[in-house]
Amino acid sequence: MMNNIIETHDLCCQFNRIKSVDKINIQIPEGAIYGFLGPNGAGKTTTLKMLLGLLNPSSGSIKIFGEKMPTNRISILREIGSLIESPSFYGHLSGYKNLKIFASIYGLPNSAIEDVLNIVELTPHANRPVKHYSFGMKQRLGIAIALIHKPKLLILDEPTNGLDPAGIQQIRDLIKRLPTLYNTTVLISSHLLSEVEQIATHVGIIHGGKMLFQDAFDVLRKQQTSYLIIDLEDPSKAYQSMQKTGWDITVNHTAISIRLDTPGQKTKIFECLKNFNIINVKEKHRSLEDIFLDWTGVKKEV
Amino acid sequence: MDWSEERSMIWNLFKIEGMKLKRITWITPILSGLLLLIVTIGEWYLFFREGEGGVYASFNALYLFVSISFLLTGNLLITMVVGTEHESKGWKQFLAAPLSKSHLYMVKLAWVVALILVQGFVFIIGWALIWHVYTTDPLPFLFLLKQVFYCIIATLPVLIIQFYLSIAFENQAIPITIGVLGAIASLFLARSQVNWLHYLPWSYPGLVTPFLPNHIHWLQISLGISTILLLFTNWLFYNKNWN
Ligand SMILES: Nc1ncnc2c1ncn2[C@@H]1O[C@H](COP(=O)(O)OP(=O)(O)OP(=O)(O)O)[C@@H](O)[C@H]1O
Ligand SMILES: [Mg+2]
């Protein structure tokens, strides 16, 4: 087994008898960018708060860097940077002062503040009070606070929420750079598949407090499939004649639908159907988005 | 971790918490100290001056206001120190930093006490100055110190309760209301004839005055109850869920 930075075992969290997080087993390998994907209310924030020791799990266990949380809370947290939900900042203080507070906690020199201000491109605004910052600037300050000590693990809860496309792009590029920049493993939550798809190497899909899927992102990509939907005069007869092929076929009273698994499959299908009256042929692609929506039970709006 | 390392961490945290304070948090205890001075002297001037106690009757006037003043200022300071953290959503960020939860709790509380001490010093210095300008009678300085600082110590149990309530309720209206009601109740509790009422923390500030022969007894009770409340609320803080 390779080194997992985070490992949870049957992690649960309960609010007033309702399980918000139900037996979650997260495994995040070192150097991964792990996309923690789920719709609103899935239990993402709750899970991340348990990882940081902000919420007490009702059962289950957490290991981070191979150490137990919350038993070794302080030594674990020393290597973690986090941004949960909205950014925290003291509005009456400047961006610089806000960072100074966190630099002092980690015992960092002022140069660390200047470095991280540069990274999030807030240097020109460093001396303004944060309450006068725009939404995006506050969000970037939140990320700067999370990054100031060059953590081994970065936990970001929907960090691009409410940002404009340029801001989203900027943060996405930054996150992508982190594993090589600081050797950081990243855990990032999102309710948008498209966002996770662009940066994640690994993915966990959570819904209703349960983990539905967890693996390398490429494994999820392989779940994308195409179907050939063929309208026929006599679909059930065609279905019977093709049963021995071993293909994944479904049938209704107007059409058969065949899953396309191999490249040359289409030719073979048409070969098989040469004695039937084909009315129409359609190819339907089941994208990652479709898979995600199927799993999380939210139907796509037409 | 050895003690000197821990001490430097606590000191570091104390400085960090100091950076967060707003200017108003510094102004409040200074103004409160001056206000207590003005109200006490005004009361003496209007109602005690002509009496047989003369200038020394000013201590009777002081006794009327000292408890409620420290209780209300304490309440206000707590709301400011704790409110800054609620406002900034700082709890989740600070508690996700490598800091001991109980250090954090104690240091924030220590700032509240430090700021109340500022009020105490402002008041004492003002009192002594005015005394020397106004009269040549000797100032019973030790009595003054005892009246002020014993009273501050006796407000600690209430402050600790208020402090935890402020943390637990994000809406500061709730702890403020409780604090104001408690401060008003303190005016009557210490003078009440019902003895068991004296054991409520809101009575202590009125009972530790050097006017009363058994004030040291109540001082000891204040310290004892403070220790118990401190351990208990610290434990609550340690196990609190941060939603
Ligand atoms: N303090 C609480 N008391 C009761 N229920 C809670 C509490 N906090 C969260 N929940 C419930 O737990 C579930 C998971 O919430 P959570 O905030 O973890 O979802 P999320 O995946 O982060 O959603 P979002 O994308 O909207 O941020 C929700 O059903 C929510 O109602
Ligand atoms: Mg959330």
XYZ file of C-alpha atoms and ligand atoms in Angstrom:
577
model
C 0.000 0.000 0.000
C 1.380 3.414 -0.871
C 1.415 6.257 1.600
C -1.976 7.713 2.293
C -1.979 11.244 3.640
C -5.563 10.908 4.861
C -7.313 7.710 5.828
C -10.658 7.531 7.541
C -12.384 4.434 8.752
C -16.201 4.289 8.890
C -16.363 7.951 9.799
C -19.809 9.087 10.944
C -21.292 12.346 12.096
C -24.755 12.733 13.481
C -26.824 15.839 14.184
C -29.970 15.219 16.255
C -30.109 11.535 15.290
C -29.779 12.319 11.574
C -26.607 10.953 10.017
C -24.994 13.700 7.948
C -21.938 11.590 7.289
C -22.377 7.859 7.189
C -19.440 5.435 7.318
C -17.088 7.325 5.068
C -13.757 5.750 4.179
C -11.540 8.320 2.545
C -8.133 7.445 1.181
C -5.969 10.169 -0.239
C -2.545 9.224 -1.565
C 0.408 11.548 -1.165
C 0.724 14.156 -3.905
C -2.865 13.761 -5.050
C -5.318 16.490 -5.837
C -8.415 14.875 -4.442
C -11.754 16.238 -5.589
C -14.438 15.703 -2.986
C -17.564 15.947 -5.016
C -21.182 16.071 -3.914
C -24.366 18.128 -4.264
C -25.530 20.657 -1.633
C -26.068 19.055 1.745
C -24.108 15.921 0.841
C -21.883 16.147 3.904
C -18.697 17.626 2.432
C -18.222 20.454 4.906
C -19.134 18.201 7.812
C -16.497 15.672 6.744
C -13.806 18.311 6.264
C -14.572 19.804 9.682
C -14.105 16.412 11.277
C -10.747 16.034 9.536
C -9.664 19.343 11.067
C -10.936 18.493 14.535
C -13.638 21.168 14.436
C -16.407 18.591 14.787
C -16.248 15.457 16.862
C -17.078 12.317 14.876
C -19.908 10.298 16.389
C -17.996 7.157 15.440
C -15.152 5.996 13.227
C -11.539 7.060 13.107
C -9.253 9.439 11.244
C -5.576 9.140 10.414
C -3.676 12.012 8.863
C 0.045 11.667 8.037
C -0.304 8.269 9.759
C -1.185 9.930 13.079
C -4.490 9.745 14.866
C -6.841 12.696 14.866
C -7.753 14.210 17.333
C -5.227 12.470 19.601
C -2.299 14.175 17.867
C -4.311 17.215 16.904
C -1.643 19.886 17.275
C 1.178 18.101 15.479
C -1.164 17.166 12.618
C -2.578 20.678 12.265
C 0.927 22.119 12.031
C 1.156 20.621 8.522
C -2.350 21.485 7.325
C -3.697 24.625 5.724
C -7.434 25.039 5.451
C -10.221 27.182 4.109
C -13.648 25.989 5.209
C -16.787 27.544 3.738
C -16.240 31.310 3.737
C -12.845 32.849 4.476
C -12.046 34.088 7.996
C -10.533 37.528 8.387
C -10.471 40.403 10.803
C -12.168 43.127 8.790
C -10.721 46.065 10.718
C -7.153 44.888 10.054
C -5.220 45.078 6.796
C -4.564 42.007 4.705
C -0.951 42.151 5.842
C -1.918 42.242 9.544
C -4.291 39.326 9.040
C -1.476 37.293 7.565
C 0.868 38.491 10.298
C -1.455 36.912 12.879
C -1.133 33.532 11.201
C 2.576 33.959 10.474
C 3.088 34.484 14.214
C 1.236 31.290 15.046
C 3.629 29.290 12.870
C 6.640 31.356 13.878
C 7.285 32.532 10.310
C 9.311 35.594 9.269
C 7.682 38.550 7.497
C 9.139 37.334 4.205
C 6.626 34.468 4.323
C 3.829 37.042 4.327
C 5.271 38.825 1.314
C 5.735 35.531 -0.533
C 2.192 34.399 -0.047
C 0.801 37.863 -0.891
C 2.637 37.533 -4.183
C 1.281 34.092 -4.846
C -2.337 35.202 -4.471
C -1.574 38.553 -6.128
C -2.711 40.697 -3.236
C 0.527 42.645 -2.789
C -0.949 45.935 -4.086
C -3.802 45.692 -1.573
C -1.810 44.432 1.401
C -2.226 47.557 3.502
C -5.931 48.167 3.006
C -8.403 47.034 5.679
C -9.903 43.742 4.623
C -13.483 44.943 5.108
C -12.924 47.084 1.992
C -11.760 44.115 -0.088
C -13.916 42.721 -2.883
C -15.362 39.236 -2.489
C -12.693 37.683 -4.672
C -9.898 39.427 -2.781
C -11.242 38.108 0.529
C -11.357 34.633 -0.938
C -7.742 34.949 -2.087
C -6.748 36.196 1.353
C -8.399 33.068 2.781
C -6.269 30.962 0.479
C -3.176 32.940 1.457
C -3.889 32.200 5.134
C -4.199 28.512 4.267
C -0.921 28.544 2.326
C 1.292 30.753 4.451
C 3.182 27.912 6.145
C 3.569 25.832 2.967
C 1.483 22.987 4.373
C 1.897 19.343 3.430
C -1.870 19.066 3.166
C -4.253 21.717 1.956
C -7.975 21.392 2.641
C -10.197 23.733 0.642
C -13.975 23.743 0.902
C -15.506 25.042 -2.332
C -12.775 27.666 -2.754
C -14.067 29.020 -6.045
C -17.609 29.586 -4.816
C -18.797 32.968 -6.023
C -15.669 33.867 -7.975
C -15.753 35.166 -11.523
C -14.344 32.998 -14.337
C -10.954 34.723 -14.220
C -10.753 34.235 -10.463
C -11.727 30.595 -10.789
C -9.053 30.084 -13.436
C -6.451 31.770 -11.237
C -7.205 29.565 -8.254
C -7.366 26.464 -10.392
C -3.913 27.190 -11.807
C -2.564 27.793 -8.328
C -3.957 24.533 -6.987
C -2.530 22.616 -9.927
C 0.906 24.051 -9.184
C 0.894 23.195 -5.494
C 1.963 19.551 -5.593
C 5.169 20.537 -7.380
C 5.568 23.931 -5.678
C 5.419 22.810 -2.039
C 4.907 19.078 -2.408
C 1.399 19.628 -1.123
C -1.430 17.125 -1.217
C -4.728 18.870 -1.892
C -8.225 17.971 -0.779
C -10.756 20.200 -2.472
C -14.521 19.952 -2.229
C -16.923 21.033 -4.904
C -20.434 20.482 -6.125
C -19.349 20.900 -9.741
C -18.038 17.918 -11.604
C -16.636 20.119 -14.355
C -14.455 21.892 -11.804
C -13.109 18.723 -10.236
C -12.550 17.229 -13.671
C -10.132 19.994 -14.567
C -7.807 19.658 -11.625
C -8.285 16.427 -9.731
C -6.137 13.330 -9.979
C -8.435 11.484 -7.580
C -12.094 11.785 -6.822
C -14.544 10.852 -4.088
C -18.243 11.275 -4.716
C -20.437 11.766 -1.676
C -24.204 11.910 -1.563
C -26.577 11.808 1.391
C -23.587 11.301 3.685
C -22.475 8.156 1.847
C -19.454 7.686 -0.380
C -20.664 6.467 -3.756
C -17.387 6.259 -5.589
C -13.731 6.782 -4.819
C -10.749 6.174 -7.045
C -8.310 7.767 -9.438
C -10.095 10.155 -11.757
C -9.154 8.069 -14.782
C -11.142 5.180 -13.371
C -14.180 7.433 -13.263
C -13.474 8.568 -16.821
C -13.603 4.965 -17.973
C -17.188 4.836 -16.755
C -18.134 7.168 -19.572
C -19.871 5.110 -22.228
C -21.658 5.483 -25.501
C -24.778 3.648 -26.551
C -26.048 2.878 -29.981
C -29.824 3.155 -30.061
C -31.318 1.433 -33.073
C -34.997 1.744 -33.970
C -36.197 -1.420 -35.673
C -39.399 -2.910 -36.987
C -39.005 -5.940 -34.791
C -36.668 -5.151 -31.910
C -37.345 -8.249 -29.834
C -36.373 -10.550 -32.686
C -33.171 -8.595 -33.246
C -32.474 -8.777 -29.528
C -32.826 -12.556 -29.549
C -30.533 -12.953 -32.515
C -27.803 -10.927 -30.790
C -27.933 -12.529 -27.376
C -24.936 -14.771 -27.977
C -22.631 -11.844 -28.746
C -22.150 -11.033 -25.059
C -22.815 -7.344 -25.641
C -24.708 -5.255 -23.133
C -28.095 -4.899 -24.821
C -31.415 -3.602 -23.600
C -34.636 -3.686 -25.532
C -38.043 -1.995 -25.601
C -40.898 -2.244 -28.100
C -39.397 0.173 -30.633
C -35.647 -0.060 -30.238
C -32.624 -1.848 -28.914
C -29.784 -0.116 -27.170
C -26.272 -1.512 -27.204
C -23.375 -0.322 -25.080
C -20.272 0.427 -27.132
C -17.259 -1.094 -25.463
C -14.761 -1.822 -28.224
C -13.705 0.247 -31.230
C -14.788 -2.102 -34.014
C -18.072 -2.933 -32.375
C -20.294 -0.788 -34.573
C -19.351 -2.653 -37.747
C -20.108 -5.927 -36.080
C -23.482 -4.643 -34.901
C -24.510 -3.577 -38.368
C -23.288 -6.931 -39.685
C -25.603 -8.704 -37.254
C -28.530 -6.512 -38.185
C -28.236 -6.730 -41.958
C -31.404 -8.856 -42.203
C -33.513 -6.461 -40.127
C -35.312 -3.309 -41.152
C -33.489 -0.462 -39.489
C -35.564 2.706 -39.131
C -33.136 4.953 -37.349
C -29.733 4.857 -35.626
C -28.660 7.226 -32.863
C -25.520 7.314 -30.779
C -25.941 8.496 -27.226
C -23.025 9.471 -25.052
C -23.255 9.056 -21.281
C -20.896 11.710 -19.984
C -19.319 12.054 -16.560
C -21.925 14.665 -15.813
C -24.686 12.175 -16.620
C -23.050 9.584 -14.399
C -22.705 12.042 -11.554
C -26.315 13.148 -11.882
C -27.511 9.546 -12.051
C -25.617 8.640 -8.908
C -26.613 11.674 -6.930
C -30.225 11.332 -8.022
C -30.562 14.845 -9.327
C -32.176 14.778 -12.736
C -30.837 17.023 -15.401
C -33.119 19.874 -16.290
C -34.283 19.844 -19.917
C 6.902 20.071 26.054
C 8.637 21.804 28.932
C 7.236 24.712 30.841
C 9.450 27.468 29.434
C 8.500 26.459 25.889
C 4.850 26.398 26.843
C 5.167 29.775 28.533
C 6.642 31.352 25.421
C 3.828 29.857 23.342
C 1.213 31.301 25.675
C 2.931 34.689 25.577
C 3.091 34.517 21.792
C -0.613 33.732 21.672
C -1.337 36.595 24.054
C 0.430 38.993 21.688
C -1.426 37.528 18.706
C -4.776 38.009 20.435
C -3.690 41.544 21.249
C -3.200 42.277 17.533
C -6.863 41.447 16.902
C -8.279 43.957 19.375
C -10.110 46.921 17.952
C -9.336 50.414 19.174
C -12.768 50.625 20.817
C -11.798 47.659 22.981
C -9.003 49.778 24.473
C -11.129 52.901 24.795
C -13.991 51.143 26.599
C -12.204 50.370 29.890
C -10.627 53.829 29.997
C -13.996 55.524 29.541
C -15.617 53.148 32.027
C -12.951 54.005 34.607
C -13.569 57.717 34.088
C -17.331 57.234 34.174
C -17.120 55.384 37.495
C -15.020 58.248 38.808
C -17.505 60.915 37.706
C -20.583 59.061 38.925
C -19.024 58.292 42.319
C -17.817 61.826 42.905
C -21.138 63.225 41.684
C -23.053 60.990 44.076
C -20.801 62.009 46.936
C -21.071 65.681 46.052
C -24.860 65.607 45.870
C -25.774 63.292 48.734
C -22.803 62.545 51.036
C -20.758 65.744 51.197
C -22.694 67.379 54.013
C -22.844 64.180 56.114
C -20.598 63.349 59.072
C -18.251 61.209 56.975
C -16.947 64.207 55.008
C -14.541 63.297 52.222
C -14.345 59.737 53.516
C -18.025 59.227 52.726
C -16.928 59.131 49.096
C -16.063 55.493 49.761
C -19.701 54.827 50.573
C -20.633 56.386 47.252
C -18.025 54.260 45.518
C -19.432 51.105 47.073
C -22.795 51.823 45.444
C -21.407 51.744 41.920
C -18.221 49.730 41.862
C -19.778 46.260 41.391
C -22.198 47.149 38.650
C -19.523 49.142 36.853
C -17.071 46.256 36.648
C -19.811 43.768 35.804
C -21.174 45.859 32.961
C -17.772 46.784 31.575
C -16.739 43.150 31.793
C -19.856 42.155 29.902
C -19.108 44.710 27.212
C -15.459 43.727 26.884
C -16.336 40.057 26.608
C -18.780 40.793 23.833
C -16.095 42.745 22.013
C -13.305 40.207 22.419
C -15.489 37.208 21.617
C -17.648 39.070 19.084
C -14.586 39.897 16.958
C -14.029 36.180 16.556
C -17.663 35.438 15.663
C -17.774 38.336 13.200
C -14.628 37.277 11.441
C -15.625 33.586 11.455
C -12.267 33.224 13.095
C -13.057 30.294 15.377
C -12.877 27.670 12.647
C -9.652 29.140 11.293
C -8.026 29.532 14.686
C -9.062 26.142 15.965
C -7.748 24.553 12.777
C -4.349 26.082 13.576
C -1.811 24.184 15.685
C -2.812 25.825 18.957
C -3.845 24.290 22.231
C -7.557 24.850 22.693
C -7.214 25.515 26.394
C -4.388 28.021 25.817
C -6.605 29.827 23.365
C -9.490 29.878 25.815
C -7.372 31.103 28.711
C -5.555 33.744 26.697
C -8.771 35.305 25.415
C -10.134 35.383 28.930
C -6.849 36.814 30.177
C -7.276 39.712 27.747
C -10.701 40.454 29.167
C -9.284 40.499 32.688
C -6.336 42.635 31.571
C -8.703 45.190 30.061
C -10.803 45.284 33.229
C -7.584 45.907 35.142
C -7.002 48.861 32.836
C -10.321 50.229 34.025
C -9.282 49.609 37.632
C -5.982 51.464 37.206
C -7.571 54.392 35.393
C -10.051 54.707 38.214
C -7.483 54.478 41.014
C -5.089 56.943 39.427
C -7.944 59.380 38.786
C -9.229 58.995 42.323
C -5.837 59.579 43.892
C -5.198 62.665 41.728
C -8.542 64.246 42.518
C -8.146 63.435 46.205
C -4.847 65.246 46.412
C -6.146 68.247 44.526
C -9.284 68.510 46.630
C -8.218 67.731 50.179
C -5.231 67.415 52.478
C -6.821 64.609 54.516
C -4.807 61.387 54.161
C -6.058 59.061 51.434
C -6.714 55.503 52.716
C -4.914 54.103 49.701
C -4.863 50.474 50.808
C -8.598 50.571 51.409
C -9.070 51.978 47.912
C -6.898 49.275 46.340
C -8.736 46.563 48.224
C -12.149 47.944 47.298
C -11.286 48.044 43.618
C -9.183 44.919 43.129
C -11.146 42.640 45.446
C -14.211 43.674 43.521
C -12.506 42.787 40.221
C -11.523 39.388 41.596
C -15.082 38.829 42.813
C -16.494 39.516 39.342
C -14.388 36.675 37.879
C -16.994 33.918 38.405
C -19.632 35.972 36.573
C -17.129 36.928 33.882
C -16.248 33.304 33.231
C -19.919 32.368 32.908
C -20.501 35.334 30.588
C -17.391 34.513 28.615
C -18.505 31.000 27.846
C -22.049 32.120 27.015
C -20.637 34.645 24.565
C -18.682 31.913 22.840
C -21.578 29.468 22.814
C -24.153 31.921 21.418
C -23.157 33.477 18.161
C -25.904 36.056 18.675
C -24.419 38.360 21.309
C -27.838 39.762 22.273
C -28.403 36.725 24.477
C -25.254 36.975 26.652
C -25.566 40.764 26.787
C -29.106 40.517 28.150
C -28.076 37.923 30.704
C -25.112 40.100 31.682
C -27.174 43.265 32.149
C -29.824 41.445 34.188
C -27.076 39.859 36.282
C -25.405 43.211 36.896
C -28.680 44.774 38.008
C -29.435 41.782 40.229
C -26.017 42.196 41.842
C -27.202 45.521 43.288
C -29.779 43.722 45.392
C -28.270 40.307 45.976
C -25.405 41.374 48.213
C -27.750 43.455 50.378
C -30.384 40.715 50.522
C -31.379 39.260 53.891
C -31.789 35.827 52.313
C -28.458 34.258 53.094
C -28.261 31.557 50.454
C -28.616 34.208 47.758
C -25.156 35.403 48.762
C -23.738 32.220 47.315
C -24.805 33.194 43.795
C -21.768 34.547 41.891
C -23.620 37.816 41.196
C -23.504 38.601 44.941
C -19.747 38.312 45.404
C -18.689 41.727 44.027
C -20.857 43.422 46.654
C -19.608 41.238 49.485
C -15.838 41.646 49.135
C -15.807 45.280 50.190
C -13.387 46.023 53.060
C -16.396 47.635 54.798
C -17.609 44.139 55.683
C -15.707 42.159 58.313
C -15.955 38.808 56.517
C -15.005 40.071 53.065
C -11.927 37.823 52.887
C -14.217 34.820 53.218
C -16.107 35.919 50.100
C -12.873 36.637 48.312
C -11.784 33.069 48.924
C -15.134 31.762 47.709
C -14.815 33.890 44.572
C -11.400 32.441 43.839
C -12.554 28.880 44.526
C -15.664 29.174 42.351
C -13.619 30.846 39.609
C -11.232 27.916 39.520
C -14.078 25.414 39.277
C -15.873 27.415 36.583
C -12.636 27.866 34.668
C -11.944 24.143 34.585
C -15.530 23.343 33.663
C -15.933 25.907 30.855
C -12.493 25.042 29.544
C -13.621 21.447 29.268
C -16.816 22.534 27.490
C -14.740 24.631 25.092
C -12.410 21.725 24.438
C -15.286 19.442 23.447
C -17.339 22.021 21.621
C -18.443 21.364 18.046
C -17.704 24.275 15.712
C -20.541 24.361 13.233
N -25.286 22.007 12.945
C -26.082 21.211 12.244
N -27.241 20.773 12.769
C -28.047 19.961 12.087
N -27.790 19.517 10.853
C -26.657 19.907 10.261
C -25.733 20.787 10.928
N -24.683 21.006 10.107
C -24.947 20.315 8.979
N -26.116 19.657 9.071
C -26.719 18.791 8.049
O -25.747 17.915 7.572
C -25.882 17.693 6.176
C -24.560 17.913 5.496
O -24.210 19.277 5.573
P -22.860 19.834 4.961
O -22.772 21.255 5.321
O -21.759 18.944 5.366
O -23.127 19.669 3.406
P -22.207 20.120 2.197
O -21.918 18.907 1.393
O -21.045 20.899 2.680
O -23.208 21.056 1.387
P -22.941 22.421 0.580
O -22.497 22.041 -0.797
O -24.317 23.046 0.555
O -21.942 23.230 1.334
C -26.984 18.628 5.708
O -28.153 17.862 5.509
C -27.171 19.588 6.834
O -28.509 19.950 6.937
Mg -20.451 22.895 2.445
